[in-house]
mmCIF file of the N, C-alpha and C atoms, coordinates in Angstrom:
data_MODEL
# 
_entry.id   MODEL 
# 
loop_
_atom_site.group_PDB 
_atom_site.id 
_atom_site.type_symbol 
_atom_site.label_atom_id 
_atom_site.label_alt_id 
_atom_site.label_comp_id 
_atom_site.label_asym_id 
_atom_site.label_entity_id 
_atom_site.label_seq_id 
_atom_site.pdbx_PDB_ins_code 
_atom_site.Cartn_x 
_atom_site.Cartn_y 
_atom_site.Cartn_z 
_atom_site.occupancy 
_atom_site.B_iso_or_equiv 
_atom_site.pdbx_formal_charge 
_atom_site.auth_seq_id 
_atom_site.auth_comp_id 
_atom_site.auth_asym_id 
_atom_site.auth_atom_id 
_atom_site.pdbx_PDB_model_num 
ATOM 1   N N  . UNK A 1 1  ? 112.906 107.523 116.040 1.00 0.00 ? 1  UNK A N  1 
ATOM 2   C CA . UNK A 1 1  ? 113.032 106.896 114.742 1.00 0.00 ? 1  UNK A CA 1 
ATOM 3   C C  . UNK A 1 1  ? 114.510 106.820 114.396 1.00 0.00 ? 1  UNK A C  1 
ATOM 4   N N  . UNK A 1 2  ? 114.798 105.934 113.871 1.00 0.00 ? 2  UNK A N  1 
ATOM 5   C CA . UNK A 1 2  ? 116.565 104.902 113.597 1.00 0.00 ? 2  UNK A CA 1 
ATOM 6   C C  . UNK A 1 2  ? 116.399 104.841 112.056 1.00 0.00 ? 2  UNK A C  1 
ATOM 7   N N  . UNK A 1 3  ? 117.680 104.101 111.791 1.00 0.00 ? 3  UNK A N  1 
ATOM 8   C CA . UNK A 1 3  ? 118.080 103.784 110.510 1.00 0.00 ? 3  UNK A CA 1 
ATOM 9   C C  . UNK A 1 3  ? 117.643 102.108 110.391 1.00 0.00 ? 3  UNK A C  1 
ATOM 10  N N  . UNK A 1 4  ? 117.162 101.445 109.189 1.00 0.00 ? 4  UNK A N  1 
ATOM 11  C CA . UNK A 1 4  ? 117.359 100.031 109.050 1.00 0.00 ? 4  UNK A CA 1 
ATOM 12  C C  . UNK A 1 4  ? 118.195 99.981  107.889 1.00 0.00 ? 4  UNK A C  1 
ATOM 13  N N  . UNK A 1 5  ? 119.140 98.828  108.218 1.00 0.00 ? 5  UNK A N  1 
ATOM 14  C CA . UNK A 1 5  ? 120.001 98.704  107.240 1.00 0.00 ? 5  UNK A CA 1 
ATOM 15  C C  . UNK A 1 5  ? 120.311 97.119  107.220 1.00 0.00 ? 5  UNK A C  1 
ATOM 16  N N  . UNK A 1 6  ? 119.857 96.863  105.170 1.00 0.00 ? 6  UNK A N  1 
ATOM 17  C CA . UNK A 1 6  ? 120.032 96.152  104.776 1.00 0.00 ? 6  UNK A CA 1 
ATOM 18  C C  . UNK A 1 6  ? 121.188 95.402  104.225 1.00 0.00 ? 6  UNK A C  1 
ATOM 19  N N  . UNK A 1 7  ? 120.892 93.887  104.344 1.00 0.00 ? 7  UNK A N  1 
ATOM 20  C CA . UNK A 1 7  ? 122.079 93.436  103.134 1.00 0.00 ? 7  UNK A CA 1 
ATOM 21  C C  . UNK A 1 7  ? 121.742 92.190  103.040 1.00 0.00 ? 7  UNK A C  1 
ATOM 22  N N  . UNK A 1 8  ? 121.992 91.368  101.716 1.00 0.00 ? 8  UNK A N  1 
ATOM 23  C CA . UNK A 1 8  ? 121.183 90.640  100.921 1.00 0.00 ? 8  UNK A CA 1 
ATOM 24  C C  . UNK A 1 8  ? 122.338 89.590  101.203 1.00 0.00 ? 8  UNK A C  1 
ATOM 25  N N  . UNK A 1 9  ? 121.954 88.938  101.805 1.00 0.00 ? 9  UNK A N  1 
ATOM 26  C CA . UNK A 1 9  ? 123.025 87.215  101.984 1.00 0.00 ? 9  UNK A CA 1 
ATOM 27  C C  . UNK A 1 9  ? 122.687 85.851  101.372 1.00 0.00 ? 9  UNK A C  1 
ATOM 28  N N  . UNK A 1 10 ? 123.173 85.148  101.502 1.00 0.00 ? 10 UNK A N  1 
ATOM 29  C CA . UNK A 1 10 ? 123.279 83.914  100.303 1.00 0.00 ? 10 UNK A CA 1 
ATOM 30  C C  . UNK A 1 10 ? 121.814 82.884  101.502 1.00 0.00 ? 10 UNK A C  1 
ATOM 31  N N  . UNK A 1 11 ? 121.999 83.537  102.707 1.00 0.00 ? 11 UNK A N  1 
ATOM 32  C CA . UNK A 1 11 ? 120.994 83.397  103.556 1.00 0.00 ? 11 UNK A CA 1 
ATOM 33  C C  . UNK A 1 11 ? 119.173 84.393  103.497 1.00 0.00 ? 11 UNK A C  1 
ATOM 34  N N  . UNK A 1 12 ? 119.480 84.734  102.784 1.00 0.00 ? 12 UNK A N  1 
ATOM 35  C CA . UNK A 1 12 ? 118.150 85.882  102.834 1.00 0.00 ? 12 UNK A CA 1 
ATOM 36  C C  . UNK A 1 12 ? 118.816 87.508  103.186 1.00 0.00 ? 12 UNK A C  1 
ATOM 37  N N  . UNK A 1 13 ? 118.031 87.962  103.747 1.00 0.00 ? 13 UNK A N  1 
ATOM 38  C CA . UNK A 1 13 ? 118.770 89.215  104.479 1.00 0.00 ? 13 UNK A CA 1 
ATOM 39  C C  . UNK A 1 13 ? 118.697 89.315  105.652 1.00 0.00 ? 13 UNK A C  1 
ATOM 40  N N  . UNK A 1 14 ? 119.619 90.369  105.979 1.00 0.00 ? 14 UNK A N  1 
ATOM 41  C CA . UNK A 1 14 ? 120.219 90.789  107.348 1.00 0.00 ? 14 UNK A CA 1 
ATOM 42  C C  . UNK A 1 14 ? 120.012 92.298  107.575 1.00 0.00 ? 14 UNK A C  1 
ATOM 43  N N  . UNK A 1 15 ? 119.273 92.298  108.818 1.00 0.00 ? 15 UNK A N  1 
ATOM 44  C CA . UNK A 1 15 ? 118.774 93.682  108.860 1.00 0.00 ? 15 UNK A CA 1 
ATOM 45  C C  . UNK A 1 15 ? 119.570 94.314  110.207 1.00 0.00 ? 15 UNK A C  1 
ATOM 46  N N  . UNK A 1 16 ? 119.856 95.127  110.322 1.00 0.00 ? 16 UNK A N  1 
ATOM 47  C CA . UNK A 1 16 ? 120.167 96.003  111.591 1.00 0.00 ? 16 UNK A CA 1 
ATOM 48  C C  . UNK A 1 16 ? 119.640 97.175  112.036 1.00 0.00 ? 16 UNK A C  1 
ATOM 49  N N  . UNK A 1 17 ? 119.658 97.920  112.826 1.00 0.00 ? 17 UNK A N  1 
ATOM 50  C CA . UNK A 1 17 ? 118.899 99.201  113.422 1.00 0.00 ? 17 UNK A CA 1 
ATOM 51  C C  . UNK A 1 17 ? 119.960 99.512  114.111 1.00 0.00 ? 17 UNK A C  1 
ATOM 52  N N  . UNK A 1 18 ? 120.027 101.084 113.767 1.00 0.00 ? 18 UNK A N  1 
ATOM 53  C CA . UNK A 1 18 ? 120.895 102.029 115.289 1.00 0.00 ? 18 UNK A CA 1 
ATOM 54  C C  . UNK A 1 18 ? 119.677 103.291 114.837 1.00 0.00 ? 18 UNK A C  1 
ATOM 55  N N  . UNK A 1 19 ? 120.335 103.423 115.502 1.00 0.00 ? 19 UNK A N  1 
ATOM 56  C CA . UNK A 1 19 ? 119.125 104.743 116.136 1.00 0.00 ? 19 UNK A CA 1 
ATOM 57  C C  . UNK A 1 19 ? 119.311 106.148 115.728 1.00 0.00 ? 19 UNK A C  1 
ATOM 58  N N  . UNK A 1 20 ? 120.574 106.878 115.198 1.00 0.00 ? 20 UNK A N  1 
ATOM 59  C CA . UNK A 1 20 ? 120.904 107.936 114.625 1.00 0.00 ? 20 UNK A CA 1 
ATOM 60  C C  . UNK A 1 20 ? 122.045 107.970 113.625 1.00 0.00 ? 20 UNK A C  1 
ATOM 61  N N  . UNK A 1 21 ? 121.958 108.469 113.092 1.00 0.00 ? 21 UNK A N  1 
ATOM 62  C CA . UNK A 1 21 ? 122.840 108.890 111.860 1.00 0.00 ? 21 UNK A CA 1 
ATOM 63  C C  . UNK A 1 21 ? 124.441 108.992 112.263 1.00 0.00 ? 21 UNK A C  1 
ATOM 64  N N  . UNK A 1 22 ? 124.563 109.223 113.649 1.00 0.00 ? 22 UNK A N  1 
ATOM 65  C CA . UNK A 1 22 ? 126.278 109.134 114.024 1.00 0.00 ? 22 UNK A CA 1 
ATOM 66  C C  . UNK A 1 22 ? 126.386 107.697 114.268 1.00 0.00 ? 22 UNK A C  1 
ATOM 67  N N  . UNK A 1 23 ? 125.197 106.889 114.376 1.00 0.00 ? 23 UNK A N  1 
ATOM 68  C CA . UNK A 1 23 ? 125.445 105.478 115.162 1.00 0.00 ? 23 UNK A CA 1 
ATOM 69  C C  . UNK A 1 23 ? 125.971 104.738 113.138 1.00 0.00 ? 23 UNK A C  1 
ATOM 70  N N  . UNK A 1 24 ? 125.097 105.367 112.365 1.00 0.00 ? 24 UNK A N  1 
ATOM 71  C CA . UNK A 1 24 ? 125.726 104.633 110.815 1.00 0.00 ? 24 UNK A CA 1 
ATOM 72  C C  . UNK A 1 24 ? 127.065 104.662 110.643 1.00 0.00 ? 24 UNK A C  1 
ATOM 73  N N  . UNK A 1 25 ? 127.839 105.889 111.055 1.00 0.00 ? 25 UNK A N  1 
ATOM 74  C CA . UNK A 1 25 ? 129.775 105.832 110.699 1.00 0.00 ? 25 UNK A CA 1 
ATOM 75  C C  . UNK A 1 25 ? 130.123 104.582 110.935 1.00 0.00 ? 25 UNK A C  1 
ATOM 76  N N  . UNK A 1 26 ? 129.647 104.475 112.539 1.00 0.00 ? 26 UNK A N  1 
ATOM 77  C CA . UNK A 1 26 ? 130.409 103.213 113.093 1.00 0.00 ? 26 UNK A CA 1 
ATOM 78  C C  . UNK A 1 26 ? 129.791 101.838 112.543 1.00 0.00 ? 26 UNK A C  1 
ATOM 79  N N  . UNK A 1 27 ? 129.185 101.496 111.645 1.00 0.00 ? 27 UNK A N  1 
ATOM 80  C CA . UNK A 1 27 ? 128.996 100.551 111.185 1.00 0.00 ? 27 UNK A CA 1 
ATOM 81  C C  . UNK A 1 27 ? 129.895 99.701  109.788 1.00 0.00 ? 27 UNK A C  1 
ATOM 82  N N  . UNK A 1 28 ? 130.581 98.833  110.442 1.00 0.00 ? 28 UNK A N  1 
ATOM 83  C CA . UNK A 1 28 ? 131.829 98.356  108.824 1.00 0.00 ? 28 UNK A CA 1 
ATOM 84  C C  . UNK A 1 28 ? 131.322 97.295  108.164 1.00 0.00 ? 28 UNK A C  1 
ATOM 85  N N  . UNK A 1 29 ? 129.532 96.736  108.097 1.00 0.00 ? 29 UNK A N  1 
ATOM 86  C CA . UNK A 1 29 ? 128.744 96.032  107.595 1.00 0.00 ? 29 UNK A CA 1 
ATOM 87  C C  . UNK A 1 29 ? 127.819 96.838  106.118 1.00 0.00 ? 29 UNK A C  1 
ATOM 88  N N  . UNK A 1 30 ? 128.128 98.026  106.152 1.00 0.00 ? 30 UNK A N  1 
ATOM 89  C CA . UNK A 1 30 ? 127.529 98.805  105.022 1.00 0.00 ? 30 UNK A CA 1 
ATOM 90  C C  . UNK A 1 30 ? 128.289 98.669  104.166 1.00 0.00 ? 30 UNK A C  1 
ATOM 91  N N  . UNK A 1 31 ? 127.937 98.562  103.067 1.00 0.00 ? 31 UNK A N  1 
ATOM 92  C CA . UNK A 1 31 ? 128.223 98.087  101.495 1.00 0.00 ? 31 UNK A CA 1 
ATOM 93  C C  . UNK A 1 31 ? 128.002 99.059  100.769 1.00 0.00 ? 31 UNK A C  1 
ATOM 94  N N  . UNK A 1 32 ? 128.219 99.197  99.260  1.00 0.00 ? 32 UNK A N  1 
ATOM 95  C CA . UNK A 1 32 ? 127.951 99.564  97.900  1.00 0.00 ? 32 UNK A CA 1 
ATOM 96  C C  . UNK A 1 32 ? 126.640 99.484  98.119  1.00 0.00 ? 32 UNK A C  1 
ATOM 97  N N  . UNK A 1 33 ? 125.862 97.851  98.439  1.00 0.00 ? 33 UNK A N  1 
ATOM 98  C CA . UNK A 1 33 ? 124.725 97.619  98.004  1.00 0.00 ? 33 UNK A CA 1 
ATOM 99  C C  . UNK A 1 33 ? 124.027 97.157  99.253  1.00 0.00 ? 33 UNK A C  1 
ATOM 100 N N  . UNK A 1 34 ? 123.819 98.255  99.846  1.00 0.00 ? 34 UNK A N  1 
ATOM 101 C CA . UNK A 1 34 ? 123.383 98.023  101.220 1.00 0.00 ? 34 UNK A CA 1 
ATOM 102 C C  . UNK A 1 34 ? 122.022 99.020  101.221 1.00 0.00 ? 34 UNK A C  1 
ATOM 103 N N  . UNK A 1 35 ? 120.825 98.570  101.602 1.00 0.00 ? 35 UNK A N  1 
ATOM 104 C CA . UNK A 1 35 ? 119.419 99.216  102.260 1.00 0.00 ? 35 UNK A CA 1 
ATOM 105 C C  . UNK A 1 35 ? 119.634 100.143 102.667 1.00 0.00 ? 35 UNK A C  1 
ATOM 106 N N  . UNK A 1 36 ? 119.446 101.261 103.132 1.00 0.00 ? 36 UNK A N  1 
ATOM 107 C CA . UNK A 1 36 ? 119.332 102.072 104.390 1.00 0.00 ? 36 UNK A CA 1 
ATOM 108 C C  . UNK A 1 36 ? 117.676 102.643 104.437 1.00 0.00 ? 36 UNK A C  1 
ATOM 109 N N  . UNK A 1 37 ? 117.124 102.382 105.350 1.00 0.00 ? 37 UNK A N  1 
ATOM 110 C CA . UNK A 1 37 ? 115.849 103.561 104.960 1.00 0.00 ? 37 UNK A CA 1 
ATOM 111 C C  . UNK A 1 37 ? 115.467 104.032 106.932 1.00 0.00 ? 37 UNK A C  1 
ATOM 112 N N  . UNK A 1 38 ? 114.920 104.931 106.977 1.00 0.00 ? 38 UNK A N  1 
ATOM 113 C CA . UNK A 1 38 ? 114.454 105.521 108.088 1.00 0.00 ? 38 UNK A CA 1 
ATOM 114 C C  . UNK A 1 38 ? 112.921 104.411 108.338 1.00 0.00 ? 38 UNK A C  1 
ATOM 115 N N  . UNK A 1 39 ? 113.254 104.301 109.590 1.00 0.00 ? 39 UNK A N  1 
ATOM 116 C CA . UNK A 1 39 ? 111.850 104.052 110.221 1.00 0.00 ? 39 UNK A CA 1 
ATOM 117 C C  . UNK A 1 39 ? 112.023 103.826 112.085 1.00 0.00 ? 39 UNK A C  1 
ATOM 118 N N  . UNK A 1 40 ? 110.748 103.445 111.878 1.00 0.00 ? 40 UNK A N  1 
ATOM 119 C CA . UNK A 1 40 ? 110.741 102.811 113.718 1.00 0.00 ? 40 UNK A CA 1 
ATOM 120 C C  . UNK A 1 40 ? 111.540 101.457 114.113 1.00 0.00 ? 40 UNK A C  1 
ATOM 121 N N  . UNK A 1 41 ? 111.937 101.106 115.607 1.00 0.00 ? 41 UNK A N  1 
ATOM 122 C CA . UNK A 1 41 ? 112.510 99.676  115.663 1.00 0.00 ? 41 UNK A CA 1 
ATOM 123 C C  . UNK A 1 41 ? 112.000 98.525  115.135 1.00 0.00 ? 41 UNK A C  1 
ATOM 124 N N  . UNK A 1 42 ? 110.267 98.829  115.114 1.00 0.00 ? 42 UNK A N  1 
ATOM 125 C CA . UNK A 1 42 ? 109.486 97.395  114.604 1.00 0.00 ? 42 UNK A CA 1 
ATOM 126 C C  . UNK A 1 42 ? 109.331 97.537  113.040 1.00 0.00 ? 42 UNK A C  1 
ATOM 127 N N  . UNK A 1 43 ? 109.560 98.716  112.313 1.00 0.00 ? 43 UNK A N  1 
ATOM 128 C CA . UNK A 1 43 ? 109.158 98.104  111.559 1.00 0.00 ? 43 UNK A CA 1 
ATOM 129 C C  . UNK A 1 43 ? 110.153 97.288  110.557 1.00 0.00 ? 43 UNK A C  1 
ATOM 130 N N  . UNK A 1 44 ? 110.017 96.052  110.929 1.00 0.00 ? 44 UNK A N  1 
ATOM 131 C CA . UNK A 1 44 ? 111.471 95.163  110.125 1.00 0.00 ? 44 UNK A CA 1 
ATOM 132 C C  . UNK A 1 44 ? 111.257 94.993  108.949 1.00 0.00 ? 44 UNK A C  1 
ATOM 133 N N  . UNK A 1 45 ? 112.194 94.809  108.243 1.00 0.00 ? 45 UNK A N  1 
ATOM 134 C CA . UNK A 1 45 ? 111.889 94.279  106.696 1.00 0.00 ? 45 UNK A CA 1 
ATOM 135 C C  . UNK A 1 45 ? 111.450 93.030  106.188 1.00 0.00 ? 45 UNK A C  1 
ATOM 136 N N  . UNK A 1 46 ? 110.590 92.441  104.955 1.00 0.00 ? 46 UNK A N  1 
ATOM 137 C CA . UNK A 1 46 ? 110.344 91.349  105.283 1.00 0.00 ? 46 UNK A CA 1 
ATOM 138 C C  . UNK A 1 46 ? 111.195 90.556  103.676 1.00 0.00 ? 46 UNK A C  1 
ATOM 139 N N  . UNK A 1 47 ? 111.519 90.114  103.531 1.00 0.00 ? 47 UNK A N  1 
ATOM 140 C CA . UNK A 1 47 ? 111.952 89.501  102.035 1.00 0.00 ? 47 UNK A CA 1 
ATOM 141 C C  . UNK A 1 47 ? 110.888 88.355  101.307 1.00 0.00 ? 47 UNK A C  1 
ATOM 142 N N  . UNK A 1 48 ? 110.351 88.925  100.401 1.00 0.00 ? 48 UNK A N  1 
ATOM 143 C CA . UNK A 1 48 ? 109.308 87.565  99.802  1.00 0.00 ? 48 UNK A CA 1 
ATOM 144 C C  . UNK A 1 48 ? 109.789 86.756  98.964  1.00 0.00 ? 48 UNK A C  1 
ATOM 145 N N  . UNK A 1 49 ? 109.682 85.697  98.860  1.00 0.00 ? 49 UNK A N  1 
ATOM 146 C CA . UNK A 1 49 ? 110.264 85.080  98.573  1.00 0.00 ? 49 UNK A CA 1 
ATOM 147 C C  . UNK A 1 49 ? 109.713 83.665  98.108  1.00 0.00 ? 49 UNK A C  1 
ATOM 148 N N  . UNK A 1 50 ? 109.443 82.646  98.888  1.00 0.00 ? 50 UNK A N  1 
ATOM 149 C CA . UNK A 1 50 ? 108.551 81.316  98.796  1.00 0.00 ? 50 UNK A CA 1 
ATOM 150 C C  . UNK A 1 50 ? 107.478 81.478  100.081 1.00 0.00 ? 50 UNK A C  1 
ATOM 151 N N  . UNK A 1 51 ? 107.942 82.465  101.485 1.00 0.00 ? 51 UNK A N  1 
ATOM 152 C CA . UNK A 1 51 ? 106.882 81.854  102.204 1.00 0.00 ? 51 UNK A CA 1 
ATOM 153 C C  . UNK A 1 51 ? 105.494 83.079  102.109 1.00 0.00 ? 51 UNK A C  1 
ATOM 154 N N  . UNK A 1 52 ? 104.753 82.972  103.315 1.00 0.00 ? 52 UNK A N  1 
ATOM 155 C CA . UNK A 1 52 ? 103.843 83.199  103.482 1.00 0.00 ? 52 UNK A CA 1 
ATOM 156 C C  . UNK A 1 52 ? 103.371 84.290  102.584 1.00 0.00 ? 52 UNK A C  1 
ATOM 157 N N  . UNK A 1 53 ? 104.407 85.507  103.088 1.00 0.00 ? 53 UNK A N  1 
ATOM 158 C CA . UNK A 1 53 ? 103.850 87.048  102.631 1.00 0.00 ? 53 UNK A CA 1 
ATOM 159 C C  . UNK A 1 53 ? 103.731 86.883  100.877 1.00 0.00 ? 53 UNK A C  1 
ATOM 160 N N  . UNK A 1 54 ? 104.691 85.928  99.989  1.00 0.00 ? 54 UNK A N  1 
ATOM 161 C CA . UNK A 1 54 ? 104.335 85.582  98.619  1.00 0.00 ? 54 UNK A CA 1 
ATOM 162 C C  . UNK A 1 54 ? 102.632 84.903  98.215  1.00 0.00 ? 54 UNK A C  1 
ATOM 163 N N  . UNK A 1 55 ? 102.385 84.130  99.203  1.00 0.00 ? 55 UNK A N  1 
ATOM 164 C CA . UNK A 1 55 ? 101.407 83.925  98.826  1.00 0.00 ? 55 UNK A CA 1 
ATOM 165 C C  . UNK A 1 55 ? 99.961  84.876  99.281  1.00 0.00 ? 55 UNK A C  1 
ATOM 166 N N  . UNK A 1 56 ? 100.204 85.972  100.660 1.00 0.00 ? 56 UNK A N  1 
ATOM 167 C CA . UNK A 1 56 ? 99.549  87.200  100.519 1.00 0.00 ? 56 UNK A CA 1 
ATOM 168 C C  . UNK A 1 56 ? 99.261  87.831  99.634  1.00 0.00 ? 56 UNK A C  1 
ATOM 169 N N  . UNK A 1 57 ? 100.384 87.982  98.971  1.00 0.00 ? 57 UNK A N  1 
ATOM 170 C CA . UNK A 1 57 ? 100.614 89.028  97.592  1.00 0.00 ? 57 UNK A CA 1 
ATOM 171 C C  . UNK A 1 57 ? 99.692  88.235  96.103  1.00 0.00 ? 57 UNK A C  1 
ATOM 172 N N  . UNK A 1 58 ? 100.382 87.012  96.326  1.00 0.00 ? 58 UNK A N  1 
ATOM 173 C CA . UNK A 1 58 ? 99.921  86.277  95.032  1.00 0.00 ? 58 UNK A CA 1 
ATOM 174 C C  . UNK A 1 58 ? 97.936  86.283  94.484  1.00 0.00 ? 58 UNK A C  1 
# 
């Protein structure tokens, strides 16, 4: 189990994965307002928005 780390772009978001907590230092894409949460490689984040998973929810 890794880190996913977020960040919110004028594109949607941008997700990344490393795999341990020394692999986060080396990252110069972390922000103020940046995601971080623990999980597995698959489980990616999804952003709702207009497509599909909005109308799951809806």
């Amino acid at each position: 189990m890794g880190y996913h780390i977020i960040n919110i772009t004028e594109n949607g978001i941008k997700s990344e994965y490393v795999n341990d907590k020394k692999a986060l230092m080396y990252l110069d894409t972390i922000t103020e307002d940046s995601i971080i949460y623990q999980g597995e490689p698959h489980w990616t984040p999804l952003q709702v928005k207009n497509g599909q998973q909005k109308k799951m929810i809806n």
